[in-house]
Tab-separated table of C-alpha atoms in Angstrom:
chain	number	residue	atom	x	y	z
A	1	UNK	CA	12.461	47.606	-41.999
A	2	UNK	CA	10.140	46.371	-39.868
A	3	UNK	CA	11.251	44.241	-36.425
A	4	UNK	CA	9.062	41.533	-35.168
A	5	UNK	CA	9.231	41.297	-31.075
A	6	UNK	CA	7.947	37.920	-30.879
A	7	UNK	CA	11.127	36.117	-32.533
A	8	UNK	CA	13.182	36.615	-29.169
A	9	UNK	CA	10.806	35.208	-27.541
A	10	UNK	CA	10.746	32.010	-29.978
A	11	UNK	CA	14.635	31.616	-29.391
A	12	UNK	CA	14.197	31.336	-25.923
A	13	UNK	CA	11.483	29.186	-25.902
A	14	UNK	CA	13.137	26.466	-28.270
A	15	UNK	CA	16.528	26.876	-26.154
A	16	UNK	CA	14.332	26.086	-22.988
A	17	UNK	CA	12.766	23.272	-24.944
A	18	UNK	CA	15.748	21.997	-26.394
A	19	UNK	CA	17.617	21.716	-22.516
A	20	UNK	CA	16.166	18.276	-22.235
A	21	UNK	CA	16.805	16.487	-24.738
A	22	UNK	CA	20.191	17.537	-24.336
A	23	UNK	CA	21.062	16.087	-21.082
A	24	UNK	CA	19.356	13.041	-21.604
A	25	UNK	CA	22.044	12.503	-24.595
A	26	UNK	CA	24.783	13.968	-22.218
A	27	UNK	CA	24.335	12.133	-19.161
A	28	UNK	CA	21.682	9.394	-20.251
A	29	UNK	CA	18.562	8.049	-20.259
A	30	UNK	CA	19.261	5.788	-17.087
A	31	UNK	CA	20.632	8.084	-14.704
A	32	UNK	CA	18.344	11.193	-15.354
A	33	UNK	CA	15.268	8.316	-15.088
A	34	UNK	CA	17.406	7.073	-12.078
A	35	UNK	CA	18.302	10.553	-9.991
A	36	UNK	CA	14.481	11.623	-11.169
A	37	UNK	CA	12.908	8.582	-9.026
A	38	UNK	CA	15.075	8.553	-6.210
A	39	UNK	CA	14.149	12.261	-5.938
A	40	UNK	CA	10.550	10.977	-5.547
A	41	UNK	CA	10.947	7.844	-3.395
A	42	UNK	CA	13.141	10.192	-1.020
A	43	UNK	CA	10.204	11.849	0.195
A	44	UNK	CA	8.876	10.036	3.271
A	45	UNK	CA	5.521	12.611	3.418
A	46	UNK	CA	4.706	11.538	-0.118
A	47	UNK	CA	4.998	7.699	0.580
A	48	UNK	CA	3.110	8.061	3.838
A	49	UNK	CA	0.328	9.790	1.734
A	50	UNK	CA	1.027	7.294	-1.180
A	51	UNK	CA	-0.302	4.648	1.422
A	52	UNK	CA	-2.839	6.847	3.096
A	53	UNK	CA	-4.268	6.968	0.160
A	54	UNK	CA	-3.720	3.037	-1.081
A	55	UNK	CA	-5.892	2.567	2.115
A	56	UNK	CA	-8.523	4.964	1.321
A	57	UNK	CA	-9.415	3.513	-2.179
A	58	UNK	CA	-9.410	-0.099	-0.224
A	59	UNK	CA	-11.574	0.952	2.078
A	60	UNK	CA	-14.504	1.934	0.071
A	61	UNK	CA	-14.721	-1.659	-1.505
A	62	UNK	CA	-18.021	-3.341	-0.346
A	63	UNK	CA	-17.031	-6.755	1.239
A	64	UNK	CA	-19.315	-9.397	-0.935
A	65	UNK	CA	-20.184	-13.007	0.056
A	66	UNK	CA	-17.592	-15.171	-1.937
A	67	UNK	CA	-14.540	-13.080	-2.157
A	68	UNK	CA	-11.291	-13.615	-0.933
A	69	UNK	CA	-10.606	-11.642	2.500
A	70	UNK	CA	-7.428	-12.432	4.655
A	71	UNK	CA	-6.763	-12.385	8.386
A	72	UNK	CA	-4.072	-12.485	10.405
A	73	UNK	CA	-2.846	-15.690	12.124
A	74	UNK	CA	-1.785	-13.963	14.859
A	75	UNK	CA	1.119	-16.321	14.210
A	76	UNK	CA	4.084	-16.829	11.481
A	77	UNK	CA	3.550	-20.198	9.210
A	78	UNK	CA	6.515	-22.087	10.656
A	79	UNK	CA	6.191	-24.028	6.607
A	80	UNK	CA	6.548	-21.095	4.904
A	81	UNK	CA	10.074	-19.530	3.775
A	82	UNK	CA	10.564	-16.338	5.650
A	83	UNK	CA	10.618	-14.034	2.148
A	84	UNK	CA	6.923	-15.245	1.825
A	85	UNK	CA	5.354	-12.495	1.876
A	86	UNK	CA	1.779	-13.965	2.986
A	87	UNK	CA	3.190	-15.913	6.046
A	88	UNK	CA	1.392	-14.563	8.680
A	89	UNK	CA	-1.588	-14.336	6.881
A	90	UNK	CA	-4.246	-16.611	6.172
A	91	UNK	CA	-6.609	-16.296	2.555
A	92	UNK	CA	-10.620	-17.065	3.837
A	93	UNK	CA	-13.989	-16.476	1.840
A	94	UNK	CA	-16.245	-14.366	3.073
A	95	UNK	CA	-19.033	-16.339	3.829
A	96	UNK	CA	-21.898	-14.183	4.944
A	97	UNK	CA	-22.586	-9.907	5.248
A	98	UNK	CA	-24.817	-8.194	7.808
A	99	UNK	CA	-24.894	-4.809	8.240
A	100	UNK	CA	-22.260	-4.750	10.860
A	101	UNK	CA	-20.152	-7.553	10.706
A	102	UNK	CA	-19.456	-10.490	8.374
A	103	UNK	CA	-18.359	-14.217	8.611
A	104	UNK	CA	-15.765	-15.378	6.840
A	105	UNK	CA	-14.923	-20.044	6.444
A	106	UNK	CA	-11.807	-21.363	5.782
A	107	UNK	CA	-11.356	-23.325	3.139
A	108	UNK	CA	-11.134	-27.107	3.964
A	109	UNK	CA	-11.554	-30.274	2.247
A	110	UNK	CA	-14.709	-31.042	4.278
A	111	UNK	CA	-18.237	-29.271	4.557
A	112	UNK	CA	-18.519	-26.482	6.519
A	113	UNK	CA	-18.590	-27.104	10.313
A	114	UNK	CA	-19.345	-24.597	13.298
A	115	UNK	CA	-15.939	-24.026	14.008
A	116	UNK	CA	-14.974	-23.503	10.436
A	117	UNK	CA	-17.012	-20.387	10.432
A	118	UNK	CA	-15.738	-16.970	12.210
A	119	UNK	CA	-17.669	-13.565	12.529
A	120	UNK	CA	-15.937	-10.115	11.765
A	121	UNK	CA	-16.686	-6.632	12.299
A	122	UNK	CA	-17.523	-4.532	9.583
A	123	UNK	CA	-14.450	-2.646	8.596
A	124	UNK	CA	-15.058	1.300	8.493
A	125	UNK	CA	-16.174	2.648	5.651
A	126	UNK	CA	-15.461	6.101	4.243
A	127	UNK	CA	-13.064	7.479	5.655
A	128	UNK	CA	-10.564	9.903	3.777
A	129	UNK	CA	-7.003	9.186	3.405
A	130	UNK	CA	-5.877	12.108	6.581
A	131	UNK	CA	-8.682	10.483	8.564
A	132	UNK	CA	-6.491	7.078	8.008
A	133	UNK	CA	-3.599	8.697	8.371
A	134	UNK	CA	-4.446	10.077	11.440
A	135	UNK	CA	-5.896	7.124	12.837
A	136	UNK	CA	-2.692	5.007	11.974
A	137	UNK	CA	-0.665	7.673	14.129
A	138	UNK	CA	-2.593	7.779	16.492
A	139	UNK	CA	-2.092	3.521	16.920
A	140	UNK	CA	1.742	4.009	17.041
A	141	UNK	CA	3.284	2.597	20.175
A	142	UNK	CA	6.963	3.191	21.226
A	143	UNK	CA	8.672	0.072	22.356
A	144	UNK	CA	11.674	1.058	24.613
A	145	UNK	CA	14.983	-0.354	22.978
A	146	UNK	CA	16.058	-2.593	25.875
A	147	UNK	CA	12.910	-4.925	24.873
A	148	UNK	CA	13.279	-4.999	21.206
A	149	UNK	CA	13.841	-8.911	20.859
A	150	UNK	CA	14.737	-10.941	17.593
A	151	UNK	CA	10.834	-12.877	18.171
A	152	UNK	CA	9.328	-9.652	18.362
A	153	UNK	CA	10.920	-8.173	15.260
A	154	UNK	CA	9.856	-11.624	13.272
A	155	UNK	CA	6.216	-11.145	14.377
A	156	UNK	CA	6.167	-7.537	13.450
């Protein structure tokens, strides 16, 4: 009689595969799927990094004469509904690229007039995604609590 020592080891490994399935039929699809991504989202260093690195693959896109590049107004659109999410920005066409700035022209009805026409700097190019992180830290500003106003937290 003859005794094969890899057959335990088959056992275990089909029990271990086999665990899965299992609770997916006990507790379902929707809440293992469900606990799964709120274990994820949870982590705030993963969605800073998410974003870090959003910025980083944004960043190396050449800007090109005739694409769509948006500013901020500075401003919120007083027209648009407040769950718009582009209301305090403004779509322009990049109009012309030197080597360290570009032009960008609103888009209006008429021809293209001097004051139409408004000149950029270059965004950086580059940089890695803890380089952007680290830059975006370094821009954080505390605002003491007593002048938190509802104006500033609409223009935020």
């Amino acid at each position: 009689l003859t005794t094969n020592c890899v057959e335990p080891f088959f056992i275990i490994d089909g029990a271990i595969w086999s665990i899965t399935p299992v609770i997916i039929l006990t507790v379902g699809r929707n809440r293992v799927f469900g606990f799964m991504a709120k274990r994820f989202e949870r982590s705030m260093h993963r969605a800073t990094h998410d974003g870090a690195l959003l910025a980083e693959l944004l960043s190396i896109l050449p800007v090109q004469v005739g694409q769509e590049w948006w500013l901020h107004r500075g401003r919120t659109d007083p027209s648009s509904p407040p769950q718009d999410h582009v209301r305090d920005w403004e779509s322009v066409i990049v109009f012309s690229v030197e080597e360290d700035r570009f032009s960008v022209r609103r888009e209006f009805p008429s021809s293209a007039k001097e004051e139409e026409i408004e000149w950029l700097p270059m965004p950086a190019r580059a940089a890695s995604a803890s380089e952007l992180l680290s830059s975006a830290k370094d821009g954080l500003r505390c605002i003491d609590w007593a002048n938190i106003t509802q104006e500033l937290m609409k223009d935020a």
